[in-house]
mmCIF file of C-alpha atoms in Angstrom:
data_model
loop_
_atom_site.group_PDB
_atom_site.id
_atom_site.type_symbol
_atom_site.label_atom_id
_atom_site.label_comp_id
_atom_site.label_asym_id
_atom_site.label_seq_id
_atom_site.Cartn_x
_atom_site.Cartn_y
_atom_site.Cartn_z
ATOM 1 C CA GLN R 199 0.000 0.000 0.000
ATOM 2 C CA VAL R 200 1.408 3.373 -1.098
ATOM 3 C CA THR R 201 0.039 6.707 0.059
ATOM 4 C CA LEU R 202 0.741 10.148 -1.389
ATOM 5 C CA VAL R 203 0.266 13.241 0.746
ATOM 6 C CA GLU R 204 0.370 16.696 -0.823
ATOM 7 C CA SER R 205 1.157 19.776 1.221
ATOM 8 C CA GLY R 206 2.022 23.432 0.771
ATOM 9 C CA GLY R 207 -1.202 24.710 -0.720
ATOM 10 C CA GLY R 208 -2.912 27.818 0.506
ATOM 11 C CA LEU R 209 -4.070 31.311 -0.309
ATOM 12 C CA VAL R 210 -1.725 33.712 -2.063
ATOM 13 C CA GLN R 211 -2.073 36.995 -3.923
ATOM 14 C CA ALA R 212 -1.480 37.216 -7.643
ATOM 15 C CA GLY R 213 2.228 37.470 -8.342
ATOM 16 C CA GLY R 214 3.129 35.482 -5.264
ATOM 17 C CA SER R 215 4.755 32.100 -4.817
ATOM 18 C CA LEU R 216 4.006 28.723 -3.289
ATOM 19 C CA ARG R 217 5.915 25.479 -3.044
ATOM 20 C CA LEU R 218 3.976 22.233 -3.100
ATOM 21 C CA SER R 219 5.331 18.946 -1.799
ATOM 22 C CA CYS R 220 4.137 15.392 -2.297
ATOM 23 C CA ALA R 221 5.623 12.644 -0.172
ATOM 24 C CA ALA R 222 5.119 8.954 -0.865
ATOM 25 C CA SER R 223 4.998 6.491 1.995
ATOM 26 C CA GLY R 224 4.386 2.784 2.389
ATOM 27 C CA THR R 225 5.981 -0.105 0.558
ATOM 28 C CA ILE R 226 8.001 1.565 -2.185
ATOM 29 C CA PHE R 227 10.770 -0.035 -4.199
ATOM 30 C CA SER R 228 11.362 2.553 -6.891
ATOM 31 C CA ILE R 229 9.221 5.414 -8.158
ATOM 32 C CA LYS R 230 9.593 5.984 -11.886
ATOM 33 C CA ASN R 231 7.620 9.066 -12.904
ATOM 34 C CA MET R 232 6.160 11.788 -10.729
ATOM 35 C CA GLU R 233 3.592 14.266 -11.999
ATOM 36 C CA TRP R 234 1.489 17.175 -10.841
ATOM 37 C CA TYR R 235 -2.057 17.680 -12.079
ATOM 38 C CA ARG R 236 -4.623 20.313 -11.256
ATOM 39 C CA GLN R 237 -8.359 20.669 -11.527
ATOM 40 C CA ALA R 238 -10.181 23.977 -11.347
ATOM 41 C CA PRO R 239 -13.924 24.247 -10.685
ATOM 42 C CA GLY R 240 -15.890 23.372 -13.800
ATOM 43 C CA LYS R 241 -12.806 22.279 -15.716
ATOM 44 C CA GLN R 242 -11.133 19.004 -16.580
ATOM 45 C CA ARG R 243 -8.097 17.779 -14.723
ATOM 46 C CA GLU R 244 -4.930 18.736 -16.568
ATOM 47 C CA LEU R 245 -1.288 17.775 -16.414
ATOM 48 C CA VAL R 246 0.821 20.607 -15.031
ATOM 49 C CA ALA R 247 4.307 19.119 -14.897
ATOM 50 C CA GLY R 248 6.091 15.793 -14.897
ATOM 51 C CA ILE R 249 9.528 14.505 -14.019
ATOM 52 C CA THR R 250 11.256 11.178 -14.631
ATOM 53 C CA ARG R 251 13.495 9.420 -12.142
ATOM 54 C CA GLY R 252 16.487 10.711 -14.085
ATOM 55 C CA GLY R 253 15.275 14.297 -13.865
ATOM 56 C CA SER R 254 13.800 14.953 -17.304
ATOM 57 C CA THR R 255 10.923 17.419 -17.032
ATOM 58 C CA ASN R 256 7.949 18.612 -19.006
ATOM 59 C CA TYR R 257 5.463 21.407 -18.384
ATOM 60 C CA ALA R 258 2.128 22.607 -19.578
ATOM 61 C CA ASP R 259 2.487 25.683 -21.769
ATOM 62 C CA SER R 260 0.408 27.688 -19.312
ATOM 63 C CA VAL R 261 2.965 27.276 -16.517
ATOM 64 C CA LYS R 262 6.224 27.075 -18.449
ATOM 65 C CA GLY R 263 8.719 29.587 -17.129
ATOM 66 C CA ARG R 264 6.787 30.080 -13.890
ATOM 67 C CA PHE R 265 6.688 26.616 -12.311
ATOM 68 C CA THR R 266 9.541 24.224 -11.582
ATOM 69 C CA ILE R 267 9.154 20.541 -10.777
ATOM 70 C CA SER R 268 11.865 18.671 -8.893
ATOM 71 C CA ARG R 269 12.247 15.483 -6.895
ATOM 72 C CA ASP R 270 14.259 13.922 -4.119
ATOM 73 C CA ASN R 271 14.495 10.217 -4.871
ATOM 74 C CA ALA R 272 15.925 9.355 -1.466
ATOM 75 C CA LYS R 273 12.862 10.908 0.182
ATOM 76 C CA ASN R 274 10.357 9.732 -2.444
ATOM 77 C CA THR R 275 9.152 13.299 -2.655
ATOM 78 C CA VAL R 276 8.243 15.561 -5.569
ATOM 79 C CA TYR R 277 8.010 19.348 -5.405
ATOM 80 C CA LEU R 278 6.339 22.020 -7.461
ATOM 81 C CA GLN R 279 7.731 25.510 -7.004
ATOM 82 C CA MET R 280 5.272 28.070 -8.323
ATOM 83 C CA HIS R 281 6.134 31.705 -9.005
ATOM 84 C CA SER R 282 4.223 34.602 -10.524
ATOM 85 C CA LEU R 283 0.951 32.949 -9.628
ATOM 86 C CA LYS R 284 -2.181 34.017 -11.457
ATOM 87 C CA PRO R 285 -5.841 33.711 -10.478
ATOM 88 C CA GLU R 286 -6.254 31.121 -13.227
ATOM 89 C CA ASP R 287 -3.807 28.891 -11.344
ATOM 90 C CA THR R 288 -6.473 28.421 -8.681
ATOM 91 C CA ALA R 289 -7.233 24.704 -8.486
ATOM 92 C CA VAL R 290 -6.824 21.559 -6.476
ATOM 93 C CA TYR R 291 -3.364 20.216 -7.198
ATOM 94 C CA TYR R 292 -2.791 16.462 -7.237
ATOM 95 C CA CYS R 293 0.364 14.410 -7.478
ATOM 96 C CA LYS R 294 0.615 11.049 -9.217
ATOM 97 C CA VAL R 295 3.385 8.474 -9.300
ATOM 98 C CA ASP R 296 4.093 5.218 -11.106
ATOM 99 C CA TYR R 297 6.742 2.605 -10.498
ATOM 100 C CA ASN R 298 9.622 0.638 -11.942
ATOM 101 C CA PHE R 299 8.848 -2.655 -10.211
ATOM 102 C CA ARG R 300 5.133 -2.686 -9.658
ATOM 103 C CA SER R 301 2.132 -2.097 -11.861
ATOM 104 C CA GLY R 302 -0.378 0.701 -11.635
ATOM 105 C CA ASP R 303 -0.115 4.200 -10.260
ATOM 106 C CA THR R 304 -1.054 6.151 -7.167
ATOM 107 C CA TRP R 305 -2.861 9.469 -6.748
ATOM 108 C CA GLY R 306 -2.806 11.835 -3.818
ATOM 109 C CA ARG R 307 -5.908 13.444 -2.370
ATOM 110 C CA GLY R 308 -4.947 16.926 -3.508
ATOM 111 C CA THR R 309 -4.109 20.280 -1.977
ATOM 112 C CA GLN R 310 -5.980 23.519 -2.621
ATOM 113 C CA VAL R 311 -4.199 26.474 -4.198
ATOM 114 C CA THR R 312 -6.133 29.729 -4.303
ATOM 115 C CA VAL R 313 -4.731 32.835 -5.991
ATOM 116 C CA SER R 314 -6.538 36.094 -5.325
ATOM 117 C CA SER R 315 -6.614 38.988 -7.760
#
């Protein structure tokens, strides 16, 4: 059983910054890919950023240049550093991981990010 717990969400003014964390716990052999998604009210869930175990990254065009994804493999933790936040970044942010030596994937419960104008 693997559990993901997101943290670091909150309320911030436009132009501000937040750093999200997602820590995996339980029986973990090796996490392969780690990703951040978000879902705003009335909208579909979208991929925000992803990172491989080796550190290759990808970003949604809407956050490129403002957000940075990183990971600490020893801690089984992924981070999302967010700068220059905009009201349209307001959403519940979820992390997702998959594995090298087990099938399937795991989702966190999400953390709320609210950006005021």
